[in-house]
């Protein structure tokens, strides 16, 4: 099950994302070169905003029931009696959770995903295998080992976490500890040809006397305005698995409150957060004028090809781009059959008829979330 | 021989070439490791399914041609290694942490140059040898309803169309590409001569080329070679 997010947003003269020469990033696309915003740049800004928008979900927390509902059943399934399993998990949890814990269902949510669960279950299985008559001793011995101590400390700190659960984690060569990103972000690009200007500027030296000429500093920056098409797809089973530690096939059976809040926040941020630099000199703050959400099972695909022919620079570009997107979607549906199950739309260009009634962004998000968990 | 015809139509794609230092180049055609990863992803496998990935890679055969000629795009990318979520977080399942070591490249701002192929359209014919699982039918089904979003080399390279075009039959993969009409590429650049790369055992080329397109999935690094012909391809009338 996938959630696809398409946006059209217009930025005034700005320099949103630069290359190593300080020029605006570009991409050749269709019949013209376009302005581009890289996915790294977009994700960086979204990640920061997420943490601001969801302050009660400190980065790295999800469920209070990680040890009782994820780890315990797996240890019991591995043939270890429940009494013994509980004692072993208690010892392990007290080592892993900074400051220890009173009971297994914690008052505070913790921070681990599926990869951490795999490893903790294995530590317990290893202890049972090493000393079947006294696994607790074997486990304590393992936990007091210096490298293991440091390792578990690093695990606590790396914690899949909120942004890790969304954007992935790849900090070591260890495949077994790797968390794949369920949020795939395309580079955003303009729906028209790149149109920029070198903005020459000087810094006047206020203390120069009349006979002294020249500025304190002279430089130039490349400024460009543009209507950007942005595309993001969320792999929902993996997202929930990262967030709760469950197997990806079990994603529908997890509690929905937290994932819904995170997705809601993510879509809001995608629609409104500027990836901009040069904030003081260009104020690059804009909101998406069109947001199309799609929920479905078929292979996610970008609608970028709606803009292969660069839109000519006249009339209202965002309205034209919205219409282009609608026409392209209709043609793709005509060729392949309907390519997503549910679509919701928020746009200020209501004259463009998608065959879906446009609503507020909040309503569009809520309907899409309902479709995901229906 | 039955095979699957695939179409790669995306604003950018990347076919992991030999990476040196901070430069991540792209090969000019998709290799075995890339297609193996693509299929594994569609089937819902993950990085830990190393035996299955190795097995599939061994059986896989690929030929590909460019219907729209791509342009190389080099993306400049920086990472500040001092960010809190990147420091002291290197735990492993081996019971010990893995650090960055010492030296200039282990702190501060890390620069990368990621190469992409932009504005191209590629057509590929793939098949798997033998009757093991996944069979060609399994792969076909998975590409139609993938377990995860499909991407062309990097997660940011999301295709514009369904990748799977359909099933084809021919004596050799290259014959499938010779017979298949060129894709509608819109205003993109049609090459004067269509260039293709195909397995050397299919014959028909001049000088076989060693391409390091395989991965040792368990060791998590590139290793292994396959021989291909690369060159102009004559379309069947």
Coordinates of C-alpha atoms in Angstrom, one line a residue:
Chain A
X1 CA 0.0 0.0 0.0
X2 CA 1.5 3.3 -1.1
X3 CA 0.7 7.0 -0.5
X4 CA 1.8 9.3 -3.3
X5 CA 2.0 13.1 -2.8
X6 CA 2.1 15.5 -5.8
X7 CA 2.6 19.2 -5.3
X8 CA 2.8 22.3 -7.4
X9 CA 4.4 25.3 -5.7
X10 CA 5.5 28.7 -7.1
X11 CA 8.6 30.4 -5.7
X12 CA 9.4 34.0 -6.3
X13 CA 13.0 35.1 -7.3
X14 CA 15.2 33.0 -5.1
X15 CA 18.1 30.6 -5.0
X16 CA 16.7 27.5 -3.3
X17 CA 19.4 24.9 -3.9
X18 CA 23.0 25.6 -5.2
X19 CA 25.7 23.5 -6.7
X20 CA 29.4 23.7 -5.9
X21 CA 29.8 26.7 -8.1
X22 CA 27.1 28.6 -6.2
X23 CA 24.7 28.4 -9.2
X24 CA 21.1 27.2 -9.1
X25 CA 20.9 23.4 -9.5
X26 CA 19.5 22.4 -12.8
X27 CA 18.3 19.4 -14.8
X28 CA 17.8 18.8 -18.5
X29 CA 14.3 17.5 -18.8
X30 CA 12.1 17.1 -21.9
X31 CA 12.8 19.9 -24.3
X32 CA 14.4 22.4 -21.8
X33 CA 16.7 22.7 -18.9
X34 CA 14.8 23.3 -15.6
X35 CA 15.6 24.5 -12.1
X36 CA 15.9 21.7 -9.6
X37 CA 15.8 21.2 -5.9
X38 CA 17.6 18.0 -4.8
X39 CA 15.9 15.4 -2.6
X40 CA 18.6 15.8 0.1
X41 CA 17.8 19.5 0.3
X42 CA 14.1 18.9 0.6
X43 CA 14.4 16.1 3.2
X44 CA 16.8 18.2 5.3
X45 CA 14.2 20.9 5.7
X46 CA 11.3 18.5 6.2
X47 CA 13.2 16.6 8.9
X48 CA 13.9 19.8 10.9
X49 CA 10.3 20.8 10.6
X50 CA 9.0 17.4 11.7
X51 CA 10.9 17.7 14.9
X52 CA 9.4 21.2 15.5
X53 CA 5.9 20.1 14.6
X54 CA 5.8 17.0 16.7
X55 CA 7.8 18.0 19.8
X56 CA 6.1 15.5 22.0
X57 CA 7.5 12.7 19.9
X58 CA 11.2 13.2 20.8
X59 CA 13.1 11.9 17.8
X60 CA 13.4 8.2 18.4
X61 CA 10.2 7.3 20.3
X62 CA 7.2 5.3 19.4
X63 CA 5.6 2.8 21.6
X64 CA 5.4 2.0 25.3
X65 CA 4.8 -1.6 24.6
X66 CA 8.0 -2.5 22.6
X67 CA 9.3 -5.1 25.1
X68 CA 5.9 -6.7 26.0
X69 CA 4.3 -6.7 22.6
X70 CA 7.2 -7.1 20.2
X71 CA 10.1 -8.7 22.0
X72 CA 8.3 -11.0 24.5
X73 CA 6.1 -12.9 22.0
X74 CA 9.1 -13.5 19.8
X75 CA 11.3 -14.8 22.6
X76 CA 8.4 -17.1 23.8
X77 CA 7.9 -18.3 20.2
X78 CA 11.5 -19.3 20.2
X79 CA 10.7 -21.8 22.9
X80 CA 11.7 -20.0 26.0
X81 CA 9.2 -20.3 28.9
X82 CA 7.4 -17.0 29.6
X83 CA 8.6 -16.7 33.2
X84 CA 12.2 -17.0 32.2
X85 CA 11.6 -14.8 29.1
X86 CA 10.2 -12.0 31.2
X87 CA 13.1 -12.1 33.6
X88 CA 15.7 -12.0 30.8
X89 CA 13.9 -9.2 29.0
X90 CA 13.7 -7.2 32.2
X91 CA 17.4 -7.4 32.7
X92 CA 18.1 -6.6 29.0
X93 CA 15.6 -3.6 29.0
X94 CA 17.2 -2.2 32.2
X95 CA 20.5 -2.2 30.5
X96 CA 19.3 -0.7 27.2
X97 CA 17.0 2.0 28.7
X98 CA 19.0 4.7 30.2
X99 CA 18.2 5.1 33.9
X100 CA 16.5 1.7 34.0
X101 CA 12.8 1.0 34.2
X102 CA 10.3 -0.2 36.7
X103 CA 8.0 -2.3 34.6
X104 CA 8.1 -3.7 31.1
X105 CA 5.2 -1.6 29.8
X106 CA 7.0 1.7 30.2
X107 CA 5.5 5.0 31.1
X108 CA 7.7 6.6 28.5
X109 CA 7.6 5.4 24.9
X110 CA 10.9 4.0 23.6
X111 CA 12.7 4.1 20.4
X112 CA 13.4 0.8 18.8
X113 CA 12.3 -0.6 15.4
X114 CA 12.4 -4.1 13.8
X115 CA 16.2 -4.3 13.5
X116 CA 16.7 -3.6 17.2
X117 CA 14.0 -6.2 18.1
X118 CA 15.8 -8.8 16.0
X119 CA 19.1 -8.1 17.8
X120 CA 17.6 -8.1 21.3
X121 CA 15.8 -11.3 20.7
X122 CA 19.0 -12.9 19.4
X123 CA 20.9 -11.7 22.5
X124 CA 18.4 -13.6 24.7
X125 CA 18.5 -16.7 22.4
X126 CA 22.3 -16.7 22.6
X127 CA 22.2 -16.5 26.4
X128 CA 19.8 -19.5 26.6
X129 CA 22.0 -21.5 24.2
X130 CA 25.1 -20.7 26.1
X131 CA 23.8 -21.6 29.6
X132 CA 20.4 -23.4 29.3
X133 CA 20.3 -23.9 33.1
X134 CA 21.1 -20.3 34.0
X135 CA 20.6 -18.0 31.0
X136 CA 20.3 -15.0 33.2
X137 CA 23.9 -15.3 34.2
X138 CA 25.0 -15.7 30.6
X139 CA 23.0 -12.7 29.6
X140 CA 24.4 -10.6 32.5
X141 CA 27.9 -11.6 31.5
X142 CA 27.3 -10.6 27.9
X143 CA 25.8 -7.3 28.9
X144 CA 28.8 -6.4 31.1
X145 CA 31.2 -7.0 28.2
X146 CA 32.8 -3.7 27.3
X147 CA 32.2 -3.7 23.6
X148 CA 28.6 -4.9 24.0
X149 CA 28.0 -2.1 26.5
X150 CA 29.2 0.5 24.1
X151 CA 27.2 -1.2 21.3
X152 CA 23.9 -1.0 23.2
X153 CA 24.6 2.6 24.1
X154 CA 25.1 3.4 20.4
X155 CA 21.9 1.5 19.7
X156 CA 19.9 3.6 22.1
X157 CA 21.3 6.7 20.6
X158 CA 20.8 5.7 17.0
X159 CA 17.3 4.6 17.8
X160 CA 15.3 4.3 14.5
X161 CA 13.4 7.3 15.7
X162 CA 10.9 9.4 14.0
X163 CA 13.1 10.8 11.3
X164 CA 15.0 7.5 10.9
X165 CA 11.7 5.7 10.5
X166 CA 10.8 8.1 7.7
X167 CA 14.1 8.8 6.0
X168 CA 16.1 5.7 6.8
X169 CA 19.3 5.0 8.7
X170 CA 22.6 3.8 7.3
X171 CA 25.4 4.4 9.7
X172 CA 27.5 1.3 9.6
X173 CA 28.3 -1.5 7.1
X174 CA 26.0 -3.8 9.0
X175 CA 23.1 -4.8 6.8
X176 CA 21.3 -6.4 9.7
X177 CA 21.1 -3.0 11.5
X178 CA 20.2 -1.0 8.4
X179 CA 16.8 0.8 8.3
X180 CA 15.5 1.5 4.8
X181 CA 13.7 4.7 4.1
X182 CA 10.0 4.3 3.4
X183 CA 9.7 7.9 2.1
X184 CA 11.1 8.2 -1.4
X185 CA 11.6 11.8 -2.5
X186 CA 12.1 12.9 -6.1
X187 CA 14.1 15.9 -7.0
X188 CA 11.7 18.8 -7.5
X189 CA 11.9 20.6 -10.8
X190 CA 10.2 23.5 -12.6
X191 CA 7.4 22.8 -15.1
X192 CA 8.9 25.4 -17.4
X193 CA 12.4 26.3 -18.7
X194 CA 14.9 27.6 -16.2
X195 CA 14.9 31.4 -16.3
X196 CA 17.5 33.0 -14.1
X197 CA 19.4 36.2 -13.7
X198 CA 22.7 37.0 -12.2
X199 CA 22.0 39.5 -9.4
X200 CA 25.0 41.7 -9.0
X201 CA 25.2 43.3 -5.6
X202 CA 27.6 45.4 -3.5
X203 CA 28.0 46.2 0.1
X204 CA 28.4 49.9 0.5
X205 CA 31.1 51.0 2.9
X206 CA 29.3 53.5 5.1
X207 CA 32.5 55.0 6.4
X208 CA 34.2 55.7 3.1
X209 CA 34.9 59.4 2.5
X210 CA 33.9 61.1 -0.8
X211 CA 37.2 60.6 -2.6
X212 CA 37.3 56.9 -1.8
X213 CA 35.6 54.9 -4.4
X214 CA 34.6 51.2 -4.5
X215 CA 32.4 49.0 -2.4
X216 CA 33.3 47.0 0.7
X217 CA 32.3 43.9 -1.1
X218 CA 30.9 43.0 -4.6
X219 CA 29.5 39.7 -5.6
X220 CA 26.7 38.1 -7.6
X221 CA 24.0 35.4 -7.0
X222 CA 21.9 33.6 -9.4
X223 CA 18.2 34.2 -8.8
X224 CA 15.4 32.3 -10.5
X225 CA 11.6 32.1 -10.0
X226 CA 9.8 28.9 -10.7
X227 CA 6.8 26.7 -10.4
X228 CA 8.1 23.4 -9.1
X229 CA 6.5 20.0 -9.4
X230 CA 7.3 17.9 -6.3
X231 CA 6.7 14.2 -5.8
X232 CA 7.0 11.9 -2.8
X233 CA 5.9 8.3 -2.2
X234 CA 5.5 6.6 1.2
X235 CA 5.8 2.8 1.5
X236 CA 3.2 2.4 4.2
X237 CA 3.9 -1.1 5.5
X238 CA 7.6 -0.3 5.9
X239 CA 6.8 3.1 7.5
X240 CA 4.7 1.4 10.2
X241 CA 7.2 -1.4 10.6
X242 CA 10.0 1.1 11.2
X243 CA 7.8 3.1 13.6
X244 CA 6.5 0.2 15.7
X245 CA 8.9 -2.7 15.3
X246 CA 6.3 -4.9 13.8
X247 CA 6.8 -7.1 10.7
X248 CA 5.8 -5.2 7.6
X249 CA 3.0 -7.7 6.8
X250 CA 1.4 -6.8 10.2
X251 CA 1.2 -3.1 9.5
X252 CA -2.6 -2.9 9.5
X253 CA -2.9 -4.4 13.0
X254 CA -0.9 -1.7 14.7
X255 CA -2.3 1.3 16.6
X256 CA -3.0 4.0 14.1
X257 CA -2.9 7.2 16.1
X258 CA 0.8 7.9 15.9
X259 CA 1.4 6.9 12.2
X260 CA -1.7 9.1 11.3
X261 CA -0.3 12.1 13.1
X262 CA 3.1 11.7 11.5
X263 CA 1.8 11.4 8.0
X264 CA -0.6 14.3 8.5
X265 CA 2.3 16.4 9.7
X266 CA 4.6 15.2 6.9
X267 CA 2.0 16.2 4.2
X268 CA 1.5 19.6 5.8
X269 CA 5.2 20.2 5.8
X270 CA 5.7 19.0 2.2
X271 CA 3.0 21.5 1.2
X272 CA 4.2 24.4 3.1
X273 CA 7.9 24.2 4.1
X274 CA 10.3 26.2 2.0
X275 CA 13.6 24.4 1.1
X276 CA 15.0 27.9 0.7
X277 CA 18.3 29.4 1.4
X278 CA 19.0 33.2 1.3
X279 CA 16.0 33.7 3.6
X280 CA 17.0 37.2 4.5
X281 CA 17.4 38.5 1.0
X282 CA 14.7 36.6 -1.0
X283 CA 12.1 35.5 1.6
X284 CA 11.4 32.3 -0.4
X285 CA 8.2 31.4 1.4
X286 CA 5.4 29.8 -0.6
X287 CA 2.8 27.2 -0.1
X288 CA 1.7 24.6 -2.6
X289 CA -1.3 25.7 -4.7
X290 CA -2.1 22.2 -5.7
X291 CA -1.7 19.0 -3.6
X292 CA -2.9 15.7 -5.1
X293 CA -2.8 12.6 -2.8
X294 CA -3.1 9.1 -4.1
X295 CA -3.6 5.8 -2.2
X296 CA -3.1 2.5 -4.0
X297 CA -1.3 -0.7 -4.6
X298 CA 0.0 -0.3 -8.1
X299 CA 3.6 0.7 -8.8
X300 CA 4.0 4.3 -7.7
X301 CA 5.0 6.6 -10.6
X302 CA 5.8 10.3 -10.8
X303 CA 3.7 12.6 -13.0
X304 CA 6.8 14.5 -14.0
X305 CA 6.2 13.6 -17.7
X306 CA 3.2 15.8 -17.7
X307 CA 5.8 18.6 -18.0
X308 CA 8.1 17.0 -20.6
X309 CA 7.0 19.9 -22.9
X310 CA 8.1 23.0 -20.9
X311 CA 5.1 25.2 -20.2
X312 CA 5.4 28.5 -22.0
X313 CA 5.9 31.5 -19.7
X314 CA 2.5 33.2 -20.0
X315 CA -0.8 33.3 -18.2
X316 CA -1.1 31.7 -14.8
X317 CA 1.7 29.0 -14.7
X318 CA 0.4 27.1 -11.7
X319 CA -3.1 26.9 -13.1
X320 CA -1.7 25.7 -16.4
X321 CA 0.5 23.2 -14.6
X322 CA -2.4 21.9 -12.6
X323 CA -4.4 21.4 -15.9
X324 CA -1.3 19.6 -17.5
X325 CA -1.2 17.3 -14.5
X326 CA -4.9 16.5 -14.8
X327 CA -4.7 15.9 -18.5
X328 CA -1.6 13.6 -18.1
X329 CA -3.3 11.7 -15.3
X330 CA -6.4 11.1 -17.5
X331 CA -4.2 9.9 -20.4
X332 CA -2.3 7.5 -18.1
X333 CA -5.6 6.2 -16.7
X334 CA -6.9 5.8 -20.2
X335 CA -3.8 3.7 -21.2
X336 CA -3.2 1.6 -18.0
X337 CA -6.6 1.7 -16.3
X338 CA -7.0 3.6 -13.1
X339 CA -3.5 3.7 -11.6
X340 CA -4.5 4.4 -7.9
X341 CA -7.5 3.4 -5.8
X342 CA -8.3 6.7 -4.0
X343 CA -7.4 10.3 -4.9
X344 CA -8.0 13.4 -2.9
X345 CA -7.2 16.9 -4.0
X346 CA -6.6 20.3 -2.4
X347 CA -6.1 23.2 -4.8
X348 CA -6.8 26.9 -5.2
X349 CA -7.3 26.3 -8.9
X350 CA -10.8 24.9 -8.6
X351 CA -11.7 25.6 -12.2
X352 CA -9.4 22.7 -13.2
X353 CA -11.7 19.7 -13.0
X354 CA -10.0 16.5 -11.8
X355 CA -13.4 14.8 -11.4
X356 CA -12.7 14.9 -7.6
X357 CA -14.2 17.7 -5.5
X358 CA -11.4 19.8 -4.1
X359 CA -11.4 20.3 -0.4
X360 CA -9.2 22.0 2.2
X361 CA -5.8 20.4 2.7
X362 CA -6.8 19.0 6.1
X363 CA -9.9 17.3 4.6
X364 CA -7.9 15.9 1.7
X365 CA -5.4 14.5 4.1
X366 CA -8.1 13.0 6.4
X367 CA -9.8 11.3 3.4
X368 CA -6.5 9.9 2.2
X369 CA -5.7 8.5 5.7
X370 CA -9.1 7.0 6.0
X371 CA -8.6 5.2 2.6
X372 CA -5.2 3.9 3.9
X373 CA -6.8 2.2 6.9
X374 CA -10.1 1.3 5.4
Chain B
X1 CA 13.3 -18.1 -24.6
X2 CA 10.8 -16.1 -22.7
X3 CA 11.8 -12.7 -21.2
X4 CA 10.4 -9.6 -19.7
X5 CA 10.6 -6.2 -21.5
X6 CA 11.1 -3.3 -19.1
X7 CA 11.0 0.4 -19.7
X8 CA 13.0 2.9 -17.6
X9 CA 11.4 6.3 -18.1
X10 CA 12.3 8.7 -15.3
X11 CA 13.7 12.2 -15.0
X12 CA 16.9 10.8 -13.5
X13 CA 18.3 7.3 -13.0
X14 CA 21.6 5.9 -11.8
X15 CA 23.4 2.6 -12.5
X16 CA 26.0 2.4 -9.7
X17 CA 29.4 2.4 -11.3
X18 CA 32.8 1.9 -9.6
X19 CA 32.8 4.4 -6.7
X20 CA 36.1 6.1 -5.8
X21 CA 36.3 8.3 -2.8
X22 CA 33.4 10.8 -2.7
X23 CA 32.5 10.3 -6.4
X24 CA 29.6 8.0 -7.1
X25 CA 29.5 7.6 -10.8
X26 CA 26.8 5.9 -12.9
X27 CA 27.5 3.1 -15.4
X28 CA 25.9 3.7 -18.8
X29 CA 23.6 0.7 -18.7
X30 CA 21.9 -1.1 -15.8
X31 CA 23.9 -4.1 -14.5
X32 CA 23.1 -7.4 -12.8
X33 CA 23.3 -6.0 -9.2
X34 CA 21.0 -3.1 -10.0
X35 CA 18.3 -5.3 -11.7
X36 CA 18.7 -7.9 -8.9
X37 CA 18.0 -5.2 -6.3
X38 CA 15.1 -3.9 -8.3
X39 CA 13.5 -7.3 -8.5
X40 CA 14.3 -8.1 -4.9
X41 CA 12.6 -4.9 -3.9
X42 CA 9.5 -5.7 -5.9
X43 CA 9.4 -9.1 -4.3
X44 CA 9.6 -7.5 -0.8
X45 CA 13.1 -8.9 0.0
X46 CA 15.4 -6.8 2.0
X47 CA 19.2 -6.4 2.4
X48 CA 19.3 -9.4 4.7
X49 CA 18.1 -11.8 2.1
X50 CA 21.6 -12.2 0.8
X51 CA 21.4 -15.8 -0.4
X52 CA 18.3 -15.2 -2.4
X53 CA 19.8 -12.1 -3.9
X54 CA 23.0 -13.9 -4.8
X55 CA 21.0 -16.7 -6.4
X56 CA 18.9 -14.4 -8.5
X57 CA 21.9 -12.4 -9.6
X58 CA 23.6 -15.6 -10.9
X59 CA 20.6 -16.5 -13.0
X60 CA 19.9 -13.1 -14.4
X61 CA 20.6 -12.0 -18.0
X62 CA 20.2 -8.4 -19.2
X63 CA 20.3 -6.5 -22.4
X64 CA 19.4 -2.9 -22.7
X65 CA 19.2 0.0 -25.2
X66 CA 18.7 3.7 -25.0
X67 CA 15.6 5.0 -26.8
X68 CA 16.2 8.5 -25.7
X69 CA 19.9 9.5 -25.1
X70 CA 20.5 10.6 -21.5
X71 CA 22.7 13.4 -20.3
X72 CA 25.0 13.1 -17.4
X73 CA 23.9 15.1 -14.3
X74 CA 26.3 15.5 -11.4
X75 CA 24.6 16.4 -8.2
X76 CA 26.7 18.1 -5.6
X77 CA 25.7 17.0 -2.1
X78 CA 27.1 17.7 1.4
X79 CA 26.6 16.0 4.7
X80 CA 27.6 17.5 8.0
X81 CA 29.0 14.5 9.9
X82 CA 28.7 16.3 13.2
X83 CA 24.9 16.1 13.3
X84 CA 23.7 14.6 16.5
X85 CA 22.0 11.6 14.8
X86 CA 25.3 10.7 13.1
X87 CA 27.6 10.8 16.1
X88 CA 28.0 7.8 18.4
X89 CA 25.2 5.8 16.8
X90 CA 27.1 3.1 14.9
X91 CA 25.8 0.0 16.6
X92 CA 26.0 -3.4 14.9
X93 CA 24.6 -6.8 15.4
X94 CA 28.2 -8.0 15.8
X95 CA 28.2 -6.9 19.5
X96 CA 30.5 -4.0 19.0
X97 CA 30.2 -0.5 17.6
X98 CA 31.6 0.4 14.2
X99 CA 33.2 3.9 14.2
X100 CA 34.4 6.0 11.3
X101 CA 38.1 5.6 12.2
X102 CA 40.3 8.7 12.2
X103 CA 41.5 11.0 9.5
X104 CA 40.3 14.1 7.7
X105 CA 37.3 12.4 6.0
X106 CA 35.7 11.3 9.3
X107 CA 34.5 14.6 10.6
X108 CA 33.2 18.0 9.4
X109 CA 31.4 18.4 6.2
X110 CA 31.5 15.5 3.8
X111 CA 31.1 16.2 0.1
X112 CA 29.7 13.8 -2.4
X113 CA 29.2 14.0 -6.2
X114 CA 26.4 11.7 -7.2
X115 CA 26.1 11.1 -10.9
X116 CA 22.8 10.5 -12.6
X117 CA 21.6 10.0 -16.1
X118 CA 19.0 12.6 -16.9
X119 CA 16.3 12.9 -19.5
X120 CA 16.8 9.4 -21.0
X121 CA 14.5 6.5 -21.8
X122 CA 15.9 3.0 -21.7
X123 CA 14.4 -0.3 -22.8
X124 CA 15.7 -3.5 -21.2
X125 CA 15.0 -7.2 -21.8
X126 CA 15.7 -9.5 -18.9
X127 CA 15.4 -13.2 -18.2
X128 CA 16.4 -15.7 -15.6
X129 CA 18.0 -19.0 -16.3
X130 CA 16.6 -22.3 -15.0
X131 CA 13.2 -22.9 -13.3
X132 CA 14.1 -21.9 -9.7
X133 CA 12.1 -19.5 -7.7
X134 CA 11.6 -16.7 -8.4
X135 CA 10.5 -17.7 -11.9
X136 CA 9.9 -15.3 -14.7
X137 CA 6.2 -15.4 -13.8
X138 CA 6.9 -14.5 -10.1
X139 CA 9.0 -11.6 -11.3
X140 CA 6.4 -10.4 -13.7
X141 CA 3.7 -10.5 -11.0
X142 CA 6.0 -8.7 -8.5
X143 CA 6.8 -5.9 -10.9
X144 CA 3.1 -5.4 -11.6
X145 CA 2.2 -5.2 -7.9
X146 CA 5.5 -4.5 -6.1
X147 CA 5.9 -4.9 -2.4
X148 CA 7.7 -1.6 -2.2
X149 CA 8.0 1.5 -4.5
X150 CA 10.3 0.7 -7.4
X151 CA 13.2 3.0 -8.2
X152 CA 16.0 3.1 -10.8
X153 CA 19.2 2.9 -8.9
X154 CA 18.5 5.4 -6.1
X155 CA 15.4 6.0 -4.1
X156 CA 15.0 9.5 -5.6
X157 CA 14.9 8.0 -9.2
X158 CA 11.2 7.2 -9.3
X159 CA 9.9 6.0 -12.7
X160 CA 7.2 7.9 -14.7
X161 CA 5.5 4.8 -16.0
X162 CA 5.0 1.2 -14.9
X163 CA 8.4 -0.5 -15.5
X164 CA 7.0 -3.7 -16.8
X165 CA 5.9 -3.5 -20.4
X166 CA 5.2 -7.2 -21.0
X167 CA 6.5 -10.6 -22.0
X168 CA 8.4 -11.3 -25.1
X169 CA 10.0 -14.4 -26.8
X170 CA 13.1 -14.7 -28.9
X171 CA 16.3 -16.8 -29.3
X172 CA 18.4 -14.1 -27.6
X173 CA 17.8 -11.0 -25.5
X174 CA 19.3 -8.7 -28.1
X175 CA 16.8 -10.0 -30.7
X176 CA 14.0 -8.9 -28.5
X177 CA 15.4 -5.4 -28.4
X178 CA 16.0 -5.4 -32.2
X179 CA 12.4 -6.3 -32.8
X180 CA 10.8 -3.9 -30.3
X181 CA 9.8 -0.5 -31.7
X182 CA 11.5 2.5 -30.1
X183 CA 9.5 4.1 -27.3
X184 CA 7.6 7.3 -27.6
X185 CA 10.0 9.7 -26.0
X186 CA 8.2 13.0 -26.5
X187 CA 10.5 16.0 -26.9
X188 CA 13.6 14.1 -25.6
X189 CA 16.7 13.4 -27.7
X190 CA 16.5 10.4 -30.1
X191 CA 20.0 9.1 -30.7
X192 CA 21.2 9.0 -34.3
X193 CA 22.3 5.4 -33.7
X194 CA 20.7 3.3 -31.0
X195 CA 23.3 2.0 -28.6
X196 CA 22.8 -1.2 -26.7
X197 CA 24.6 -3.5 -24.3
X198 CA 24.0 -7.2 -24.4
X199 CA 25.5 -10.4 -23.0
X200 CA 28.6 -11.5 -24.9
X201 CA 27.3 -15.1 -25.1
X202 CA 24.5 -13.8 -27.4
X203 CA 27.1 -13.0 -30.0
X204 CA 26.9 -10.4 -32.7
X205 CA 29.5 -7.9 -31.3
X206 CA 33.1 -7.1 -32.0
X207 CA 35.0 -6.8 -28.7
X208 CA 33.6 -8.2 -25.5
X209 CA 34.0 -5.9 -22.6
X210 CA 34.4 -7.0 -18.9
X211 CA 31.7 -5.2 -16.9
X212 CA 31.9 -5.3 -13.1
X213 CA 28.2 -5.4 -12.6
X214 CA 27.8 -8.0 -9.8
X215 CA 27.5 -7.6 -6.1
X216 CA 28.6 -9.9 -3.3
X217 CA 25.4 -9.3 -1.4
X218 CA 26.6 -11.0 1.8
X219 CA 29.8 -9.1 2.0
X220 CA 27.9 -6.0 0.8
X221 CA 30.4 -4.9 -1.9
X222 CA 30.8 -5.1 -5.6
X223 CA 32.5 -8.2 -6.8
X224 CA 32.3 -10.2 -10.0
X225 CA 32.3 -9.7 -13.7
X226 CA 30.2 -10.5 -16.7
X227 CA 31.1 -10.0 -20.4
X228 CA 29.0 -7.8 -22.7
X229 CA 29.1 -6.3 -26.1
X230 CA 28.3 -2.6 -26.2
X231 CA 27.7 -0.8 -29.5
X232 CA 25.3 0.3 -32.1
X233 CA 22.3 -1.9 -32.6
X234 CA 20.5 -2.5 -35.8
X235 CA 16.8 -2.5 -35.5
X236 CA 14.9 -5.1 -37.4
X237 CA 12.9 -3.6 -40.2

